[in-house]
Coordinates of C-alpha atoms and ligand atoms in Angstrom, one line a residue:
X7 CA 25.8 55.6 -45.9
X8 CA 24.9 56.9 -42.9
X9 CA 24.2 60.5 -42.1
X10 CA 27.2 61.2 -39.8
X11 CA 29.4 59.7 -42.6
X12 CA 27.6 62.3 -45.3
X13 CA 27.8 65.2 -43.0
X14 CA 31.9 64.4 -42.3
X15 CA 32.4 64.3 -46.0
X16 CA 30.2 67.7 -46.9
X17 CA 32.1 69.3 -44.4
X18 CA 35.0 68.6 -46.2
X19 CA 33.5 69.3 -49.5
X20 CA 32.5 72.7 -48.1
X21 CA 36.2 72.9 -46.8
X22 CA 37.5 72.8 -50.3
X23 CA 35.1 75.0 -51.7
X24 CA 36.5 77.6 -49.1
X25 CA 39.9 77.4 -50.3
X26 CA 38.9 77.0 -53.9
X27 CA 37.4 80.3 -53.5
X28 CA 40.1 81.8 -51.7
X29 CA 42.5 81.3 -54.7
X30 CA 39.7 82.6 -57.4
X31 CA 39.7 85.7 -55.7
X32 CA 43.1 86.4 -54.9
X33 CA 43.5 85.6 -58.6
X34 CA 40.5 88.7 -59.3
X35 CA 41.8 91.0 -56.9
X36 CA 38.5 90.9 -55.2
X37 CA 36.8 90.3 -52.1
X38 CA 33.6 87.8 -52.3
X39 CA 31.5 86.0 -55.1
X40 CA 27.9 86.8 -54.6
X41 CA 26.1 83.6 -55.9
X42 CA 22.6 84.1 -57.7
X43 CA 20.4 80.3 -58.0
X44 CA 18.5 82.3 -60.8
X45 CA 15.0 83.2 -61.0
X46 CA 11.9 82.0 -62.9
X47 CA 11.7 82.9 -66.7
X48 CA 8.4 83.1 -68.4
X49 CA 7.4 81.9 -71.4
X50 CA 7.4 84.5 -74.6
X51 CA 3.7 86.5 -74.4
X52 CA 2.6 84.5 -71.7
X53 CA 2.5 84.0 -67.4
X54 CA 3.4 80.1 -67.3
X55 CA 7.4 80.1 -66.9
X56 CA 10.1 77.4 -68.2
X57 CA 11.3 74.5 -65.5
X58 CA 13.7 76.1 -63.5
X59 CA 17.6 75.4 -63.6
X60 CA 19.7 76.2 -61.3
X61 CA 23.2 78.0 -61.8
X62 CA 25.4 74.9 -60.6
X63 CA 28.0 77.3 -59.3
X64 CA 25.1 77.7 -56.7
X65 CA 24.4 73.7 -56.7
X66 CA 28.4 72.9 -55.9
X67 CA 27.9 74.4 -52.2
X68 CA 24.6 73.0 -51.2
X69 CA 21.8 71.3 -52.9
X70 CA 19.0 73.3 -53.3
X71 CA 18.0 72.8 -57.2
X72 CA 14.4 73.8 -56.7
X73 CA 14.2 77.1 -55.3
X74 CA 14.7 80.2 -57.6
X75 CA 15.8 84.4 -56.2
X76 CA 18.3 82.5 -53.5
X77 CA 21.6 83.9 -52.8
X78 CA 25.1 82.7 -51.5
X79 CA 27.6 85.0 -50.3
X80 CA 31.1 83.3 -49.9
X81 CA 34.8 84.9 -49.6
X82 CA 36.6 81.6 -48.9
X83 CA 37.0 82.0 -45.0
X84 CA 33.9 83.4 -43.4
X85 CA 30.6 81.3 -43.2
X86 CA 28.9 81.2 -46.2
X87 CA 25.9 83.2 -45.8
X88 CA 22.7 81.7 -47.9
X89 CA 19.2 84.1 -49.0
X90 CA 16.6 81.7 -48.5
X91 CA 13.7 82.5 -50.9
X92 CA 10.7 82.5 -48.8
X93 CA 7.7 83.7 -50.1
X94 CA 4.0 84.2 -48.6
X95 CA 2.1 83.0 -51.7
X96 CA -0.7 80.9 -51.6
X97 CA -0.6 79.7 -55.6
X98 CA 2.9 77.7 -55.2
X99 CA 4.4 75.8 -52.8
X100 CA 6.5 77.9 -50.8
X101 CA 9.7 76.2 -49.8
X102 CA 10.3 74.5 -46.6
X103 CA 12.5 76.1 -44.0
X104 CA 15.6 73.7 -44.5
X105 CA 16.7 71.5 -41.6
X106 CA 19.1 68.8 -43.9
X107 CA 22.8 68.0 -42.9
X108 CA 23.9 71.3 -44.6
X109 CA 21.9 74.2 -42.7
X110 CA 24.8 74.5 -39.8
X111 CA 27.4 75.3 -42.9
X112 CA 25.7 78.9 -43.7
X113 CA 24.6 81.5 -41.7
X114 CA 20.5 81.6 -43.4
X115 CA 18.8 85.1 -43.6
X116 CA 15.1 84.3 -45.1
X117 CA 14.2 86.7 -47.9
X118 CA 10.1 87.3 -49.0
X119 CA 10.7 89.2 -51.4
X120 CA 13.0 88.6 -54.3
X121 CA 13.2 92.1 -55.3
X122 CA 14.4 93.4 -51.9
X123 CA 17.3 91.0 -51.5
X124 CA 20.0 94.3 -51.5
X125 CA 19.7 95.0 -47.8
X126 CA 21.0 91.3 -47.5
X127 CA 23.9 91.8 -50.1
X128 CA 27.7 93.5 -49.6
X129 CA 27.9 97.2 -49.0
X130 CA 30.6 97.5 -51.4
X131 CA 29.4 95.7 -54.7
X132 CA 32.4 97.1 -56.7
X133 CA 34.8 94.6 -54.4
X134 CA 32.7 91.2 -55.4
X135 CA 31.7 89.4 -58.0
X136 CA 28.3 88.6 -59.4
X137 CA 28.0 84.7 -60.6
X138 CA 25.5 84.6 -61.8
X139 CA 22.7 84.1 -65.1
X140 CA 21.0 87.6 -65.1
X141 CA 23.6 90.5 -65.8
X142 CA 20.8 93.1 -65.8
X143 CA 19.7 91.7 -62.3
X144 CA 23.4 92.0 -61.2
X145 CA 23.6 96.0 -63.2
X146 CA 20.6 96.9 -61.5
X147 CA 21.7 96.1 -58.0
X148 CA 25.7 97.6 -58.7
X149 CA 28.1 95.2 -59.6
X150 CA 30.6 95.7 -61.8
X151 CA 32.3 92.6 -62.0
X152 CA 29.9 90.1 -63.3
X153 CA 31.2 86.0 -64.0
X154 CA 35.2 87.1 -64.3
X155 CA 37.0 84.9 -66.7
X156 CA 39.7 84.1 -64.3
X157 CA 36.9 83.3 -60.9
X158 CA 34.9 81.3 -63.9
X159 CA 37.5 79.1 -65.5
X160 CA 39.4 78.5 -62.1
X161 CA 36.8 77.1 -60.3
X162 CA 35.3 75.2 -63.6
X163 CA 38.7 73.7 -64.0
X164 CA 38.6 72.4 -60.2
X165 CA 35.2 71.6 -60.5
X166 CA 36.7 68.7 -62.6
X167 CA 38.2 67.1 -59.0
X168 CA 35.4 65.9 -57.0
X169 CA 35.4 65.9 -53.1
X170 CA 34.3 62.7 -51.4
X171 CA 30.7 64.3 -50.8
X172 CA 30.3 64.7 -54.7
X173 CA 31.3 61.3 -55.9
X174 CA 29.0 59.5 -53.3
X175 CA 26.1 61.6 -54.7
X176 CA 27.5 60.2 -58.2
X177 CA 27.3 56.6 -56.9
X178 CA 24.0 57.3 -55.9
X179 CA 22.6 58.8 -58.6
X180 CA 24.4 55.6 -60.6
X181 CA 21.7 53.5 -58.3
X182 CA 18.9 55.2 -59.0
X183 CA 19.6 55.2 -63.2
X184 CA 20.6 51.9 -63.3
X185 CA 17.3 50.7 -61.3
X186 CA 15.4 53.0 -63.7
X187 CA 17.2 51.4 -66.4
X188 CA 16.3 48.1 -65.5
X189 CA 12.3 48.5 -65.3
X190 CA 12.4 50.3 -68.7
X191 CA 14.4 47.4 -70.3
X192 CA 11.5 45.3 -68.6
X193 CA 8.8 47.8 -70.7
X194 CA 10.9 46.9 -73.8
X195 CA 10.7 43.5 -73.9
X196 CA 7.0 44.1 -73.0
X197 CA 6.4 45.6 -76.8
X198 CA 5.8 49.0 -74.9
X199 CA 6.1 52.0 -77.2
X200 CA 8.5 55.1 -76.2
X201 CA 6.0 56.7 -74.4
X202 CA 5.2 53.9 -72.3
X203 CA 8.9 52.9 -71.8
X204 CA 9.5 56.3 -70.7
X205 CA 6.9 56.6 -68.1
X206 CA 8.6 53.3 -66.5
X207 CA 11.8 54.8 -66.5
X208 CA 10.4 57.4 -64.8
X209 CA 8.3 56.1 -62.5
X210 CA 11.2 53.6 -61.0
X211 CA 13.4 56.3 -60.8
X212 CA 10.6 58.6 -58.8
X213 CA 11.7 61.7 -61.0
X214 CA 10.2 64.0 -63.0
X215 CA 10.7 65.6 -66.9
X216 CA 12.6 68.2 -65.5
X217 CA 14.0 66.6 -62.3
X218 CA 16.1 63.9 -64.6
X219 CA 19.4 65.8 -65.6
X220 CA 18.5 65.7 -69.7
X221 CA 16.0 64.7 -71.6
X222 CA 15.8 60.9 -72.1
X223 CA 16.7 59.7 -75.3
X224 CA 14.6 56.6 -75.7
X225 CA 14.7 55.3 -78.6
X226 CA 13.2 52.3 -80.8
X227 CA 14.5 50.6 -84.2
X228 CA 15.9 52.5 -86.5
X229 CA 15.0 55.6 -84.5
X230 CA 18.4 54.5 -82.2
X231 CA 20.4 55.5 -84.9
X232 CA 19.4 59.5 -83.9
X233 CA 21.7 60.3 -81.7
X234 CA 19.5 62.7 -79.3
X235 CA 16.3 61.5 -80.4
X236 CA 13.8 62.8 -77.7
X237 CA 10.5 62.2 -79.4
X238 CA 9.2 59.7 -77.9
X239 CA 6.5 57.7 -80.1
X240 CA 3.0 57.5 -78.6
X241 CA 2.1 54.7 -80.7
X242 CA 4.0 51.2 -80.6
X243 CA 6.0 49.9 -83.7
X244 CA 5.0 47.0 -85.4
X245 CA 8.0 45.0 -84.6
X246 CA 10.3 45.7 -81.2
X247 CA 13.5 44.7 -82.7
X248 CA 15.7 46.9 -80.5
X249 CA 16.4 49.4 -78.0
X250 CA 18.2 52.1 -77.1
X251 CA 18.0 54.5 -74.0
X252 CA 20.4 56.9 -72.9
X253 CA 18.9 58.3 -69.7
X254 CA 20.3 59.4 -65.7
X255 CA 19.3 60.7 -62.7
X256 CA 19.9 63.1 -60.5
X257 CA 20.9 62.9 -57.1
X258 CA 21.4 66.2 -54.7
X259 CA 21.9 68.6 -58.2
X260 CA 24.6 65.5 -59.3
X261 CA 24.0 63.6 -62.9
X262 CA 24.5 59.9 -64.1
X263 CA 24.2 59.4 -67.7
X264 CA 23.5 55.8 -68.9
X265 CA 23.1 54.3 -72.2
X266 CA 22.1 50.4 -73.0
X267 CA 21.2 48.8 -76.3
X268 CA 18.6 45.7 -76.2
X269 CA 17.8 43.7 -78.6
X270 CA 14.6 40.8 -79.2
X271 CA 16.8 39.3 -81.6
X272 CA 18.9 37.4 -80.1
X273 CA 20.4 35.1 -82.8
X274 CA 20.6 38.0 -84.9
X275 CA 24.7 39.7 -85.5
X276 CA 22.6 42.9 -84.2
X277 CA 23.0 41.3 -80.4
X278 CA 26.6 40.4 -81.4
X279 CA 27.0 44.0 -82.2
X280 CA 25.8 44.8 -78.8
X281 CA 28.1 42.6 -76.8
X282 CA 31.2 43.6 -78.9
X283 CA 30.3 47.5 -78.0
X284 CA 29.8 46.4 -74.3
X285 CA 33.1 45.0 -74.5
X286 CA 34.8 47.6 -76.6
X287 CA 33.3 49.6 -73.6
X288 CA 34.9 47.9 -71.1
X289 CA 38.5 47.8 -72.4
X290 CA 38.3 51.8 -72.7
X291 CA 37.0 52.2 -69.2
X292 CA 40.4 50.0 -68.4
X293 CA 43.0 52.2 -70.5
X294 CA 42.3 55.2 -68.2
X295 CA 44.5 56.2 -65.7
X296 CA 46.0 59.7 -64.0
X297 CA 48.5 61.1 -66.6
X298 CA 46.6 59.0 -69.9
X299 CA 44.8 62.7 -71.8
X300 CA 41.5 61.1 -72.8
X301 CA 42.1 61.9 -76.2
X302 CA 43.9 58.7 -76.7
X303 CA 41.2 57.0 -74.9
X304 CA 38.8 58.2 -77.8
X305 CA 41.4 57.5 -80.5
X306 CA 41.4 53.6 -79.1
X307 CA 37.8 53.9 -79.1
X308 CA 37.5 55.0 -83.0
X309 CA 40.2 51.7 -83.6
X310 CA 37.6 49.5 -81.4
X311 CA 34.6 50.5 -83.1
X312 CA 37.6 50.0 -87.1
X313 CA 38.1 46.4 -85.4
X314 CA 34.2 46.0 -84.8
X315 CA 33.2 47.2 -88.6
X316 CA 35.5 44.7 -90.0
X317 CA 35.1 41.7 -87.9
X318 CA 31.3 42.1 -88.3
X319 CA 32.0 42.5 -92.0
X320 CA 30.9 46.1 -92.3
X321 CA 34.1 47.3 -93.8
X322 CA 36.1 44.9 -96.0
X323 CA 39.8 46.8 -95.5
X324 CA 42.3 46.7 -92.5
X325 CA 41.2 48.4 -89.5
X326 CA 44.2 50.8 -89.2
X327 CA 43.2 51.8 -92.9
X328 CA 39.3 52.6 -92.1
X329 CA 41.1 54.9 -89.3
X330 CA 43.4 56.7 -91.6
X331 CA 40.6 57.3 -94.4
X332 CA 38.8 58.6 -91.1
X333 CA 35.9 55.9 -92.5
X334 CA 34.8 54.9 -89.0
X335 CA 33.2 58.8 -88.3
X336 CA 30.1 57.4 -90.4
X337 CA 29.3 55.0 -87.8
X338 CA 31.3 56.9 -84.4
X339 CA 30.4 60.2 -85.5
X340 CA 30.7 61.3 -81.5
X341 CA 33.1 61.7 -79.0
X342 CA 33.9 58.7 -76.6
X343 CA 32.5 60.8 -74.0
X344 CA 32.8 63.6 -71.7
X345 CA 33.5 64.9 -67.9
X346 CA 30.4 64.6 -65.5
X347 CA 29.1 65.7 -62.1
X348 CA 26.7 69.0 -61.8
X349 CA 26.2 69.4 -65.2
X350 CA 25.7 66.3 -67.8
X351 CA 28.6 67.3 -69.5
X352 CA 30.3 68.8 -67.1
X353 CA 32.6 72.1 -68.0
X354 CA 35.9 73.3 -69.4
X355 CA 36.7 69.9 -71.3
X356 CA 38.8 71.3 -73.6
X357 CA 41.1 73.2 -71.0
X358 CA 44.8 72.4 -70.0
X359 CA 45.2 74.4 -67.3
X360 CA 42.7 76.7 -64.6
X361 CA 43.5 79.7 -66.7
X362 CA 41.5 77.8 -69.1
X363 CA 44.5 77.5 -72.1
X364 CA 42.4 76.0 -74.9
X365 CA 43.6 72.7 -75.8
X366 CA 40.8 72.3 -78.5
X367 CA 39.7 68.5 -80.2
X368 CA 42.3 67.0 -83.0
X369 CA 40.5 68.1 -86.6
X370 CA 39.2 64.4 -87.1
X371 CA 37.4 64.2 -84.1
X372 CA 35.8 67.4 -83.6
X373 CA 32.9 66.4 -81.7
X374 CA 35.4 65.1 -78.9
X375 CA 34.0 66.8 -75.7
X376 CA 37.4 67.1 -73.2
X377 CA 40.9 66.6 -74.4
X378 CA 42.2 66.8 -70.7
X379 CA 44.8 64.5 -68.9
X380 CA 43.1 62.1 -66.8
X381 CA 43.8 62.7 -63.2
X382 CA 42.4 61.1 -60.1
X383 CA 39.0 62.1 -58.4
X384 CA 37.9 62.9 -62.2
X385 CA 34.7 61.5 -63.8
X386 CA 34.1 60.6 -66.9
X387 CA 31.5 59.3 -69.1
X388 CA 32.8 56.3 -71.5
X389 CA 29.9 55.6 -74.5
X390 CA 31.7 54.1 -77.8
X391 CA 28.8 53.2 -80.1
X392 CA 27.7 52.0 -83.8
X393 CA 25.8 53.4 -85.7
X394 CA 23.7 53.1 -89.1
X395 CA 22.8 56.8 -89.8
X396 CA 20.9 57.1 -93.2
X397 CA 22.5 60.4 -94.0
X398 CA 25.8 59.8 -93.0
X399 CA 25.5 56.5 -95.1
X400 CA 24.1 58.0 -98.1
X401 CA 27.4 60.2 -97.5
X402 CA 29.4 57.1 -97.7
X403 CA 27.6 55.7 -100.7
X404 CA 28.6 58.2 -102.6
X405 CA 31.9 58.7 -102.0
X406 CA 35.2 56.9 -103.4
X407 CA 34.9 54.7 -100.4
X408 CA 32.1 52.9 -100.9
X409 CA 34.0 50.5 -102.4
X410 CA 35.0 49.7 -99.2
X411 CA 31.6 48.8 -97.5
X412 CA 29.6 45.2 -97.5
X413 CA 26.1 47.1 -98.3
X414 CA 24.1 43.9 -98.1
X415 CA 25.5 43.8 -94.3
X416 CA 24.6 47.0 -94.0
X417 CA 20.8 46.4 -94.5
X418 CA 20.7 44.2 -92.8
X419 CA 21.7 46.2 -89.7
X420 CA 19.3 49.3 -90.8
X421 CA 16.1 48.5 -89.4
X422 CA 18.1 48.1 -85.5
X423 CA 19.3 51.5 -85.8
X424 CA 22.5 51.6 -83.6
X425 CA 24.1 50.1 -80.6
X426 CA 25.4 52.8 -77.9
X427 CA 27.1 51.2 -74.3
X428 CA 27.7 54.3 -71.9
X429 CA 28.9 54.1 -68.3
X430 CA 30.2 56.4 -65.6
X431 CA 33.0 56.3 -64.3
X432 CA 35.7 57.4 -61.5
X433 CA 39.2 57.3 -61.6
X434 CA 41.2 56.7 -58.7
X435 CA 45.2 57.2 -58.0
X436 CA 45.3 53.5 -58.4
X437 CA 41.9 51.8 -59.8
X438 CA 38.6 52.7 -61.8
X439 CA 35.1 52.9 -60.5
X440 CA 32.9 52.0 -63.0
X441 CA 29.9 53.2 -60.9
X442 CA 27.2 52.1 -63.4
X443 CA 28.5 48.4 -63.4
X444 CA 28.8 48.2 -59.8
X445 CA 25.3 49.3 -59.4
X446 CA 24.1 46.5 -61.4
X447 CA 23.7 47.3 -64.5
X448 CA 25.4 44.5 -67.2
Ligands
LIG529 N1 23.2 61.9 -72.7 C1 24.0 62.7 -73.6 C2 25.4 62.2 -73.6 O1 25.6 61.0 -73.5 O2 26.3 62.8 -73.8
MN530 MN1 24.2 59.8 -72.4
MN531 MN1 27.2 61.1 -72.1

């Protein structure tokens, strides 16, 4: 991609974030959003402060995701006008004066010190909105109007339609997970232990802790059958029999979220298991398409994963029946998956329209993240998985269907834990774009 070819489509992106904003305010009766990154928050009793995350209404217009006490002023057809947070302090880096594709987008006023950033703000608070995390902050310097619902749910609903700008940071941020992936399968099948497998991940991927968009879930053995296990294991386990890691990347304040299953086993059913997931994974990515609501999507995912339990002998009863008795939320006990971009699970999944009309999960599957209609330019996560969680088993043993479950098959899954296949994908008018399998990643 070259840089002319990034800079045509962030003009564009910045073009729809005008007219986005336009509407969100006629909507509020209001003249401008006044857009706060956020500031540095300090640990309880103490002078060393959390990582800092940035409000991603801030991130949708530009990506700066590092730099705290920054302000955007928008009203949909001036030139944004961007605070820069600059400074003199010679304990932390202070940040560069920006010169990337996006500087000739906003008129920049450089501001030293956070807490005189007034003089740079509207006259008239009482006719814009603060957007914002810190209401006192926004109190303190007059506005009245701080995150309206109607501003907040229209552009989250939008947010869901991503400009050309935003899905080729996706794609990119696809790349670097999936080469990231790839070196910490390598650590795997090395015997590493979490720890170790995690620093590969890592270090391939050239981020950080707090850089990657959540915290990687890397997971060994029966630990894969925690769904966000984040302990990483110093020590390595006696045996590597499998392997899962649900990790991403970031790319210009956008996420991917990835999630393989390996196995050392390979004659074992365990590395059936896998391939039957992958493929259950595939034929769900298929089945979307503009005017399908994802709920059905998940609802042929819980079937997949009722076909999978009996064909692997898990479950000795018809598949539709294992659906009915709602049996298969003991090893699916999560959502198919979930909307992406600036956030990992990206907002307002459970809205039918931009006034944000709730449209919440059907009663069996509560855990189900978005229940919207699949349109074009949406992205979604797709991660059907199998599981073999001790409680949720225990659960099953003692209930009147436990008639129903081949036990003996069942421990012999145990000790792998679970199997969990996740890819990322976009939906165009007349194809999908499973961005994680294009970068590579099998
Ligand atoms: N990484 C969290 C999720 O897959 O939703
Ligand atoms: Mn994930
Ligand atoms: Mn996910």
């Amino acid at each position: 991609m070259s840089n002319d070819a990034m800079a045509t489509m962030y003009a564009q992106h910045i073009d729809t974030l005008q007219t986005r904003t336009q509407e969100a305010l006629a909507r509020e009766s209001i003249d401008g959003l006044v857009i706060h990154s956020g500031q540095g928050k300090k640990h309880f009793l103490d002078d060393t402060i959390y990582p800092f995350r940035v409000n991603p209404q801030f991130k949708a217009w530009l990506p700066i995701i590092d730099n705290p006490n920054c302000w955007l002023i928008v009203n949909g057809v001036d030139k944004p006008k961007l605070v820069f947070y600059q400074p003199v302090d010679f304990w932390h880096k202070v940040p560069q004066t920006p010169t990337d594709f996006w500087v000739e987008y906003f008129d920049i006023v450089y501001l030293k010190q956070a807490n005189t950033v007034e003089k740079h703000l509207p006259y008239d608070k009482s006719r814009y909105a603060y957007i914002g995390e810190y209401i006192e902050v926004a109190k303190a310097l007059g506005f009245d109007v701080v995150n309206p619902d109607r501003v907040m749910h229209y552009l989250h609903y939008h947010r869901a339609y991503k400009t050309d700008y935003e899905l080729t940071c996706m794609r990119q941020a696809n790349r670097i997970a999936v080469g990231a992936h790839k070196s910490a399968a390598k650590a795997f099948m090395e015997h590493s232990s979490e720890f170790e497998i995690n620093q590969a991940y890592l270090l391939a991927a050239k981020q950080g802790d707090n850089e990657v968009p959540y915290g990687n879930i890397v997971a060994l053995n029966e630990h894969s059958s925690i769904l966000h296990y984040t302990a990483l294991e110093n020590s390595k386990p006696a045996q590597n029999l499998s392997f899962l890691i649900d990790a991403g990347a970031s790319f210009q304040g956008y996420a991917a979220d990835i999630t393989r299953t390996y196995t050392t086993k390979a004659g074992h059913e365990f590395a059936d298991l896998i391939k039957a997931v992958s493929a259950l994974n595939l034929s769900l990515v298929d089945k979307m398409k503009p005017g399908v609501s994802y709920v059905d999507i998940h609802k042929a995912a819980y079937l997949g994963v009722a076909h999978i339990l009996t064909n692997f002998g898990v479950l000795n009863m018809p598949p539709q029946d294992a659906v009915d008795l709602g049996i298969v939320s003991t090893f699916f006990p999560h959502g198919v998956g979930h909307h992406l971009g600036l956030q990992v699970h990206d907002v307002l999944g459970h809205a039918s329209d931009d006034r944000a009309t709730q449209n919440p999960p059907p009663q069996q599957h509560p855990f189900l993240r978005c229940t919207r209609i699949i349109e074009a330019r949406h992205v979604f996560t797709i991660e059907p998985g199998v599981y073999f969680i001790e409680s949720l088993l225990a659960n099953l043993k003692g209930s009147e269907h436990s008639k129903y479950v081949n036990w003996n098959v069942i421990d012999h899954m145990r000790p792998f834990g679970g199997v969990r296949i996740e890819d990322n994908v976009i939906v165009h008018q007349l194809r999908n774009e499973n961005m994680t399998r294009e970068a590579g990643l099998g």
